[in-house]
Short mmCIF file of C-alpha atoms in Angstrom, two decimals:
data_model
loop_
_atom_site.label_atom_id
_atom_site.label_comp_id
_atom_site.label_asym_id
_atom_site.label_seq_id
_atom_site.Cartn_x
_atom_site.Cartn_y
_atom_site.Cartn_z
CA UNK A 252 42.85 3.67 -10.54
CA UNK A 253 43.57 1.53 -14.02
CA UNK A 254 44.91 -1.74 -13.99
CA UNK A 255 46.47 0.08 -17.55
CA UNK A 256 47.85 2.56 -16.15
CA UNK A 257 50.34 0.69 -14.23
CA UNK A 258 50.89 -2.21 -15.97
CA UNK A 259 53.01 -0.46 -18.52
CA UNK A 260 55.91 0.61 -16.60
CA UNK A 261 55.20 -2.45 -14.47
CA UNK A 262 56.51 -3.97 -17.52
CA UNK A 263 58.69 -1.71 -18.72
CA UNK A 264 60.67 -2.47 -15.01
CA UNK A 265 60.81 -6.50 -15.76
CA UNK A 266 63.43 -5.21 -18.70
CA UNK A 267 65.24 -3.79 -16.84
CA UNK A 268 68.51 -5.83 -15.43
CA UNK A 269 69.25 -5.04 -11.30
CA UNK A 270 70.71 -7.86 -10.07
CA UNK A 271 74.48 -6.75 -10.58
CA UNK A 272 77.02 -6.80 -13.23
CA UNK A 273 77.89 -10.27 -15.62
CA UNK A 274 81.03 -11.08 -14.42
CA UNK A 275 84.05 -10.97 -16.73
CA UNK A 276 83.66 -12.64 -19.57
CA UNK A 277 87.19 -13.39 -20.41
CA UNK A 278 87.58 -16.09 -18.18
CA UNK A 279 90.23 -18.60 -19.95
CA UNK A 280 88.99 -21.64 -17.74
CA UNK A 281 88.44 -24.40 -20.43
CA UNK A 282 83.80 -24.29 -21.06
CA UNK A 283 81.91 -27.58 -19.55
CA UNK A 284 81.12 -30.51 -22.23
CA UNK A 285 77.85 -29.89 -22.45
CA UNK A 286 75.20 -32.51 -21.41
CA UNK A 287 74.62 -35.75 -22.92
CA UNK A 288 71.00 -35.98 -24.39
CA UNK A 289 68.75 -36.56 -22.44
CA UNK A 290 65.11 -37.65 -23.69
CA UNK A 291 62.02 -36.82 -21.57
CA UNK A 292 57.87 -36.23 -22.89
CA UNK A 293 55.84 -35.99 -19.71
CA UNK A 294 51.73 -36.14 -20.67
CA UNK A 295 50.44 -31.87 -20.90
CA UNK A 296 53.88 -31.07 -21.02
CA UNK A 297 55.04 -29.66 -24.34
CA UNK A 298 58.46 -28.81 -25.28
CA UNK A 299 58.15 -28.67 -29.03
CA UNK A 300 59.30 -24.41 -29.15
CA UNK A 301 62.52 -25.15 -26.99
CA UNK A 302 65.46 -24.92 -28.48
CA UNK A 303 67.51 -28.54 -28.43
CA UNK A 304 69.87 -27.43 -25.98
CA UNK A 305 67.51 -25.93 -23.84
CA UNK A 306 64.48 -29.04 -23.83
CA UNK A 307 68.54 -31.07 -22.69
CA UNK A 308 68.29 -28.08 -19.03
CA UNK A 309 65.00 -28.99 -19.10
CA UNK A 310 64.99 -32.69 -19.38
CA UNK A 311 67.91 -33.73 -17.32
CA UNK A 312 66.46 -31.22 -14.64
CA UNK A 313 62.54 -32.72 -14.35
CA UNK A 314 64.25 -36.03 -14.36
CA UNK A 315 66.99 -35.07 -11.50
CA UNK A 316 64.81 -33.10 -9.29
CA UNK A 317 62.32 -35.00 -6.17
CA UNK A 318 58.71 -34.63 -6.57
CA UNK A 319 57.07 -31.56 -3.95
CA UNK A 320 55.52 -34.30 -2.59
CA UNK A 321 57.51 -36.03 0.35
CA UNK A 322 55.56 -39.11 0.06
CA UNK A 323 56.91 -39.61 -3.93
CA UNK A 324 60.74 -39.54 -2.92
CA UNK A 325 60.73 -40.18 -7.08
CA UNK A 326 61.99 -37.29 -9.75
CA UNK A 327 59.11 -34.85 -10.70
CA UNK A 328 59.56 -37.02 -14.86
CA UNK A 329 58.84 -40.03 -13.29
CA UNK A 330 56.19 -39.22 -11.38
CA UNK A 331 53.93 -37.45 -14.26
CA UNK A 332 54.84 -40.66 -15.71
CA UNK A 333 53.62 -42.80 -13.62
CA UNK A 334 50.73 -41.14 -12.71
CA UNK A 335 52.40 -41.05 -9.13
CA UNK A 336 49.41 -39.51 -6.78
CA UNK A 337 51.77 -36.01 -6.28
CA UNK A 338 49.50 -33.84 -7.41
CA UNK A 339 52.32 -31.03 -8.10
CA UNK A 340 54.21 -32.86 -10.12
CA UNK A 341 53.26 -31.15 -13.55
CA UNK A 342 52.69 -28.29 -12.89
CA UNK A 343 56.26 -28.17 -11.67
CA UNK A 344 57.32 -29.77 -14.65
CA UNK A 345 55.24 -26.50 -16.44
CA UNK A 346 57.21 -24.21 -14.11
CA UNK A 347 60.68 -25.57 -14.93
CA UNK A 348 59.45 -25.07 -18.52
CA UNK A 349 58.74 -21.95 -18.72
CA UNK A 350 61.90 -21.20 -16.38
CA UNK A 351 63.64 -22.48 -19.57
CA UNK A 352 61.96 -20.36 -22.30
CA UNK A 353 62.94 -16.91 -20.35
CA UNK A 354 66.75 -18.12 -20.39
CA UNK A 355 66.64 -18.38 -16.36
CA UNK A 356 69.67 -20.36 -14.29
CA UNK A 357 69.78 -23.83 -13.35
CA UNK A 358 70.34 -21.86 -10.12
CA UNK A 359 67.07 -19.52 -10.34
CA UNK A 360 65.17 -21.95 -12.37
CA UNK A 361 65.78 -24.42 -8.80
CA UNK A 362 65.34 -21.18 -7.19
CA UNK A 363 61.48 -20.91 -8.57
CA UNK A 364 60.62 -24.96 -8.35
CA UNK A 365 61.55 -24.42 -4.64
CA UNK A 366 59.84 -20.38 -4.17
CA UNK A 367 56.80 -23.00 -4.93
CA UNK A 368 56.73 -25.96 -3.93
CA UNK A 369 59.17 -26.51 -1.15
CA UNK A 370 57.03 -27.58 2.09
CA UNK A 371 59.57 -26.01 4.40
CA UNK A 372 59.53 -22.37 2.20
CA UNK A 373 55.99 -21.92 4.04
CA UNK A 374 55.97 -19.61 6.60
CA UNK A 375 52.96 -18.72 9.29
CA UNK A 376 51.82 -15.53 10.06
CA UNK A 377 48.71 -13.99 12.08
CA UNK A 378 47.02 -11.78 9.89
CA UNK A 379 44.83 -10.70 13.12
CA UNK A 380 43.13 -5.96 12.98
CA UNK A 381 45.17 -6.57 9.20
CA UNK A 382 43.09 -4.49 6.75
CA UNK A 383 42.28 -7.07 4.26
CA UNK A 384 39.73 -7.27 0.67
CA UNK A 385 37.68 -10.20 -0.32
CA UNK A 386 36.82 -13.17 2.02
CA UNK A 387 38.39 -14.21 5.44
CA UNK A 388 37.94 -17.21 4.78
CA UNK A 389 39.16 -17.59 0.67
CA UNK A 390 41.04 -21.08 0.20
CA UNK A 391 44.05 -17.87 -1.13
CA UNK A 392 45.73 -15.13 1.05
CA UNK A 393 47.80 -12.97 -0.67
CA UNK A 394 50.10 -10.72 2.33
CA UNK A 395 52.20 -8.26 1.55
CA UNK A 396 54.57 -5.00 3.46
CA UNK A 397 54.36 -2.07 1.48
CA UNK A 398 55.35 1.93 1.48
CA UNK A 399 53.27 4.34 0.44
CA UNK A 400 56.48 6.09 -0.79
CA UNK A 401 57.77 3.16 -2.55
CA UNK A 402 57.08 3.27 -6.52
CA UNK A 403 57.45 -0.09 -7.14
CA UNK A 404 54.96 -0.90 -3.86
CA UNK A 405 52.60 1.78 -6.54
CA UNK A 406 53.20 -0.55 -9.36
CA UNK A 407 52.30 -3.87 -7.13
CA UNK A 408 48.72 -2.66 -5.45
CA UNK A 409 46.85 -2.64 -8.54
CA UNK A 410 48.20 -6.99 -9.53
CA UNK A 411 47.28 -7.58 -6.64
CA UNK A 412 44.12 -6.05 -6.49
CA UNK A 413 43.03 -7.25 -9.52
CA UNK A 414 44.27 -10.62 -8.82
CA UNK A 415 40.85 -10.37 -5.62
CA UNK A 416 38.93 -8.75 -8.88
CA UNK A 417 39.82 -11.69 -11.49
CA UNK A 418 39.29 -14.81 -8.34
CA UNK A 419 36.47 -13.23 -7.25
CA UNK A 420 35.52 -15.83 -3.84
CA UNK A 421 38.57 -16.98 -3.82
CA UNK A 422 41.29 -14.63 -2.69
CA UNK A 423 42.38 -12.32 0.15
CA UNK A 424 44.53 -10.00 -0.05
CA UNK A 425 46.41 -8.60 3.58
CA UNK A 426 47.95 -5.17 3.54
CA UNK A 427 50.89 -4.52 6.89
CA UNK A 428 52.28 -1.81 7.27
CA UNK A 429 56.52 -1.46 6.90
CA UNK A 430 57.12 2.00 6.54
CA UNK A 431 61.76 2.84 5.41
CA UNK A 432 63.26 5.16 7.24
CA UNK A 433 64.70 5.93 3.97
CA UNK A 434 61.06 7.62 2.44
CA UNK A 435 60.35 10.17 5.15
CA UNK A 436 57.03 10.37 4.11
CA UNK A 437 55.75 6.99 4.36
CA UNK A 438 55.58 6.27 8.11
CA UNK A 439 52.80 9.23 7.91
CA UNK A 440 51.25 8.17 4.86
CA UNK A 441 51.00 4.44 7.00
CA UNK A 442 50.25 6.65 10.31
CA UNK A 443 46.82 8.84 7.19
CA UNK A 444 46.25 5.36 6.27
CA UNK A 445 46.11 3.26 10.14
CA UNK A 446 43.68 6.59 11.02
CA UNK A 447 41.33 5.71 8.15
CA UNK A 448 41.18 3.00 8.43
CA UNK A 449 39.61 3.45 11.78
CA UNK A 450 36.59 4.58 10.76
CA UNK A 451 35.83 2.08 7.86
CA UNK A 452 38.11 4.14 4.48
CA UNK A 453 41.08 2.49 4.77
CA UNK A 454 41.32 1.42 0.97
CA UNK A 455 40.01 4.23 -0.08
CA UNK A 456 42.87 6.25 2.07
CA UNK A 457 45.21 3.73 0.48
CA UNK A 458 44.13 4.27 -3.60
CA UNK A 459 44.82 8.13 -3.30
CA UNK A 460 48.30 7.87 -0.84
CA UNK A 461 49.07 5.44 -4.12
CA UNK A 462 47.57 7.81 -6.61
CA UNK A 463 48.99 11.41 -5.47
CA UNK A 464 52.34 9.47 -4.20
CA UNK A 465 53.94 12.56 -4.92
CA UNK A 466 52.09 15.02 -2.57
CA UNK A 467 52.42 13.33 1.50
CA UNK A 468 52.89 16.44 3.09
CA UNK A 469 51.34 16.73 5.91
CA UNK A 470 48.11 18.84 3.85
CA UNK A 471 47.94 17.03 2.05
CA UNK A 472 46.80 14.06 3.36
CA UNK A 473 45.00 16.68 5.78
CA UNK A 474 42.50 16.91 2.11
CA UNK A 475 42.30 13.53 1.05
CA UNK A 476 41.50 12.95 4.28
CA UNK A 477 38.29 15.47 3.41
CA UNK A 478 38.53 14.40 0.17
CA UNK A 479 36.74 10.96 1.78
CA UNK A 480 34.63 13.17 4.50
CA UNK A 481 37.01 11.60 7.83
CA UNK A 482 35.64 12.83 11.19
CA UNK A 483 38.74 15.78 11.31
CA UNK A 484 39.88 15.79 14.55
CA UNK A 485 39.71 12.29 15.44
CA UNK A 486 42.07 11.82 12.38
CA UNK A 487 44.19 14.12 13.16
CA UNK A 488 43.76 12.33 16.97
CA UNK A 489 44.50 9.16 15.22
CA UNK A 490 47.23 9.90 12.79
CA UNK A 491 49.55 10.57 16.49
CA UNK A 492 48.06 7.95 18.48
CA UNK A 493 50.11 5.33 20.39
CA UNK A 494 47.59 2.13 19.19
CA UNK A 495 48.63 4.00 15.53
CA UNK A 496 52.67 3.47 16.14
CA UNK A 497 52.11 0.56 18.03
CA UNK A 498 50.13 -1.26 14.84
CA UNK A 499 52.99 -0.14 12.94
CA UNK A 500 55.43 -1.40 14.68
CA UNK A 501 53.65 -4.50 15.02
CA UNK A 502 53.76 -5.61 11.73
CA UNK A 503 57.63 -4.42 10.70
CA UNK A 504 59.03 -6.83 13.51
CA UNK A 505 56.81 -9.17 12.22
CA UNK A 506 58.63 -8.68 8.83
CA UNK A 507 61.80 -8.55 10.29
CA UNK A 508 61.32 -11.66 11.82
CA UNK A 509 61.28 -13.37 8.89
CA UNK A 510 63.82 -11.57 6.37
CA UNK A 511 62.72 -8.81 4.73
CA UNK A 512 65.24 -6.94 2.80
CA UNK A 513 62.94 -4.30 1.04
CA UNK A 514 59.40 -3.55 -0.36
CA UNK A 515 57.42 -4.20 -1.26
CA UNK A 516 56.74 -7.97 -0.07
CA UNK A 517 54.19 -10.77 -0.86
CA UNK A 518 53.59 -14.48 0.37
CA UNK A 519 51.05 -16.10 -1.36
CA UNK A 520 49.07 -18.83 0.61
CA UNK A 521 52.62 -18.38 3.28
CA UNK A 522 54.88 -18.53 0.34
CA UNK A 523 57.27 -15.46 -0.61
CA UNK A 524 56.73 -14.56 -4.17
CA UNK A 525 60.66 -13.07 -5.22
CA UNK A 526 59.37 -11.22 -8.07
CA UNK A 527 63.02 -11.88 -9.45
CA UNK A 528 62.17 -15.02 -10.63
CA UNK A 529 58.81 -14.15 -12.63
CA UNK A 530 58.74 -12.48 -15.88
CA UNK A 531 56.07 -11.05 -15.88
CA UNK A 532 54.52 -10.98 -12.56
CA UNK A 533 50.93 -9.66 -13.42
CA UNK A 534 51.09 -13.62 -15.73
CA UNK A 535 52.51 -15.81 -13.85
CA UNK A 536 50.87 -14.43 -10.02
CA UNK A 537 47.46 -14.90 -11.44
CA UNK A 538 48.38 -18.37 -12.85
CA UNK A 539 50.68 -19.23 -9.73
CA UNK A 540 46.78 -18.84 -7.98
CA UNK A 541 45.21 -20.66 -10.56
CA UNK A 542 47.37 -23.62 -10.12
CA UNK A 543 48.03 -23.04 -6.43
CA UNK A 544 43.58 -22.79 -6.32
CA UNK A 545 44.09 -26.34 -8.77
CA UNK A 546 45.91 -28.03 -6.37
CA UNK A 547 43.51 -27.37 -3.03
CA UNK A 548 41.58 -29.07 -4.88
CA UNK A 549 38.75 -25.49 -6.36
CA UNK A 550 37.77 -24.98 -9.46
CA UNK A 551 39.05 -21.48 -10.84
CA UNK A 552 37.25 -18.88 -11.57
CA UNK A 553 36.94 -17.63 -15.77
CA UNK A 554 38.58 -16.20 -16.55
CA UNK A 555 36.38 -13.06 -17.39
CA UNK A 556 35.46 -12.10 -21.71
CA UNK A 557 37.84 -9.62 -22.53
CA UNK A 558 36.10 -6.50 -24.49
CA UNK A 559 36.04 -6.69 -28.09
CA UNK A 560 39.24 -4.43 -29.15
CA UNK A 561 40.07 -4.58 -26.03
CA UNK A 562 44.79 -4.00 -26.16
CA UNK A 563 46.90 -6.92 -24.51
CA UNK A 564 46.95 -6.58 -20.24
CA UNK A 565 43.94 -4.43 -20.53
CA UNK A 566 41.26 -4.68 -17.83
CA UNK A 567 38.99 -3.34 -15.49
CA UNK A 568 39.42 -0.61 -12.14
CA UNK A 569 41.08 -3.01 -8.64
CA UNK A 570 37.96 -4.81 -7.31
CA UNK A 571 36.83 -2.48 -4.53
CA UNK A 572 36.25 -3.19 -0.73
CA UNK A 573 36.03 -2.34 2.65
CA UNK A 574 38.84 -1.66 5.22
CA UNK A 575 37.45 -5.65 7.50
CA UNK A 576 39.94 -5.88 9.83
CA UNK A 577 41.58 -9.87 8.86
CA UNK A 578 39.84 -12.51 10.83
CA UNK A 579 42.54 -13.87 13.28
CA UNK A 580 43.18 -16.12 10.21
CA UNK A 581 46.64 -17.31 9.73
CA UNK A 582 49.07 -16.08 6.26
CA UNK A 583 52.65 -16.73 5.34
CA UNK A 584 55.19 -13.00 6.33
CA UNK A 585 58.61 -11.76 5.63
CA UNK A 586 59.97 -8.00 6.56
CA UNK A 587 62.56 -5.70 5.39
CA UNK A 588 64.99 -3.62 7.30
CA UNK A 589 63.80 -0.14 7.67
CA UNK A 590 66.87 0.82 5.99
CA UNK A 591 66.37 -0.74 2.56
CA UNK A 592 64.29 1.71 -0.41
CA UNK A 593 62.30 -0.25 -2.85
CA UNK A 594 63.08 -3.89 -2.52
CA UNK A 595 65.35 -4.10 -6.24
CA UNK A 596 63.74 -7.76 -7.44
CA UNK A 597 65.37 -10.02 -4.31
CA UNK A 598 61.47 -10.54 -3.79
CA UNK A 599 59.46 -7.21 -4.66
CA UNK A 600 58.20 -7.97 -8.01
CA UNK A 601 57.70 -4.30 -8.77
CA UNK A 602 60.92 -3.79 -6.67
CA UNK A 603 62.34 -4.42 -9.65
CA UNK A 604 60.49 -7.60 -10.71
CA UNK A 605 62.40 -9.78 -13.01
CA UNK A 606 65.63 -10.48 -13.93
CA UNK A 607 64.72 -10.31 -18.60
CA UNK A 608 65.49 -13.07 -19.17
CA UNK A 609 68.21 -14.24 -21.77
CA UNK A 610 68.83 -14.60 -25.28
CA UNK A 611 67.59 -17.86 -26.37
CA UNK A 612 70.76 -19.59 -28.10
CA UNK A 613 70.41 -22.99 -30.22
#
């Protein structure tokens, strides 16, 4: 499947606001006085492209927020200036800079900071038995709950697989099943994927189901199984077996326990990737993984050279991999009520990736 095929619609979704209507702009309440100028200069953070207002907002925030390391109880700005041992301070300042450039509100910027660096945001869940792509001992584990009939899951799929390919050997992707009750074909498709997993063809079936999302009737599913040359007697039996239902129920229970409210739901090393707080999910997730690797003491794989004449955003097809069940490693997870439809930007990037950046004011 071509990554570019889904990249353009995914980026188009980034321009759609799904977080609700704006409040009453005609309010007569007095506007707060502008914040006093705070001059902050941090080596490694270029603020030259910011407007004066943006520079004030960024400076105030890096001066107010404490460093991500509990044993470094100083502001982010002070942490960097004094070269404290907390390696996450500089990436935190850079993240806040990008959030300011993207027109995010103060609360959104704080939420993005805590999402990325707050130790209390890390969740742990067992991934044993789940289909995975990439080495079991990879320093970065991505966990995704998805519904094969969810259009936003279809868009997110190549983004995550591209991360496995981009950081070859450093990223593992674990898939979790969460068919939504609103999607009548979601559970049969999940059952088909599990039946294919039992014959070593999970990712092949995964791709076929997403590529043919509008054709998920039983006859269609059996045709995909035949295309993959599966043992059809075993395939049909596994689709309706109690073990298959138990696997789906286990994934859904785990997701419900952490509060999933829609699909897709993605975690990066235990942290929920709330794609409502990302302006460009593919690029922002790539940067997230790169920084995470550096903080863990790993050198990120260099980005492959782009082919001559390649268009921006173009890339090769997602990495392929066998559906080896995840070794009993741990990763982070989340959950979503079975009745919800596509995840609206709440933490499912393609389930509405991010609120569009607001116009930049001088």
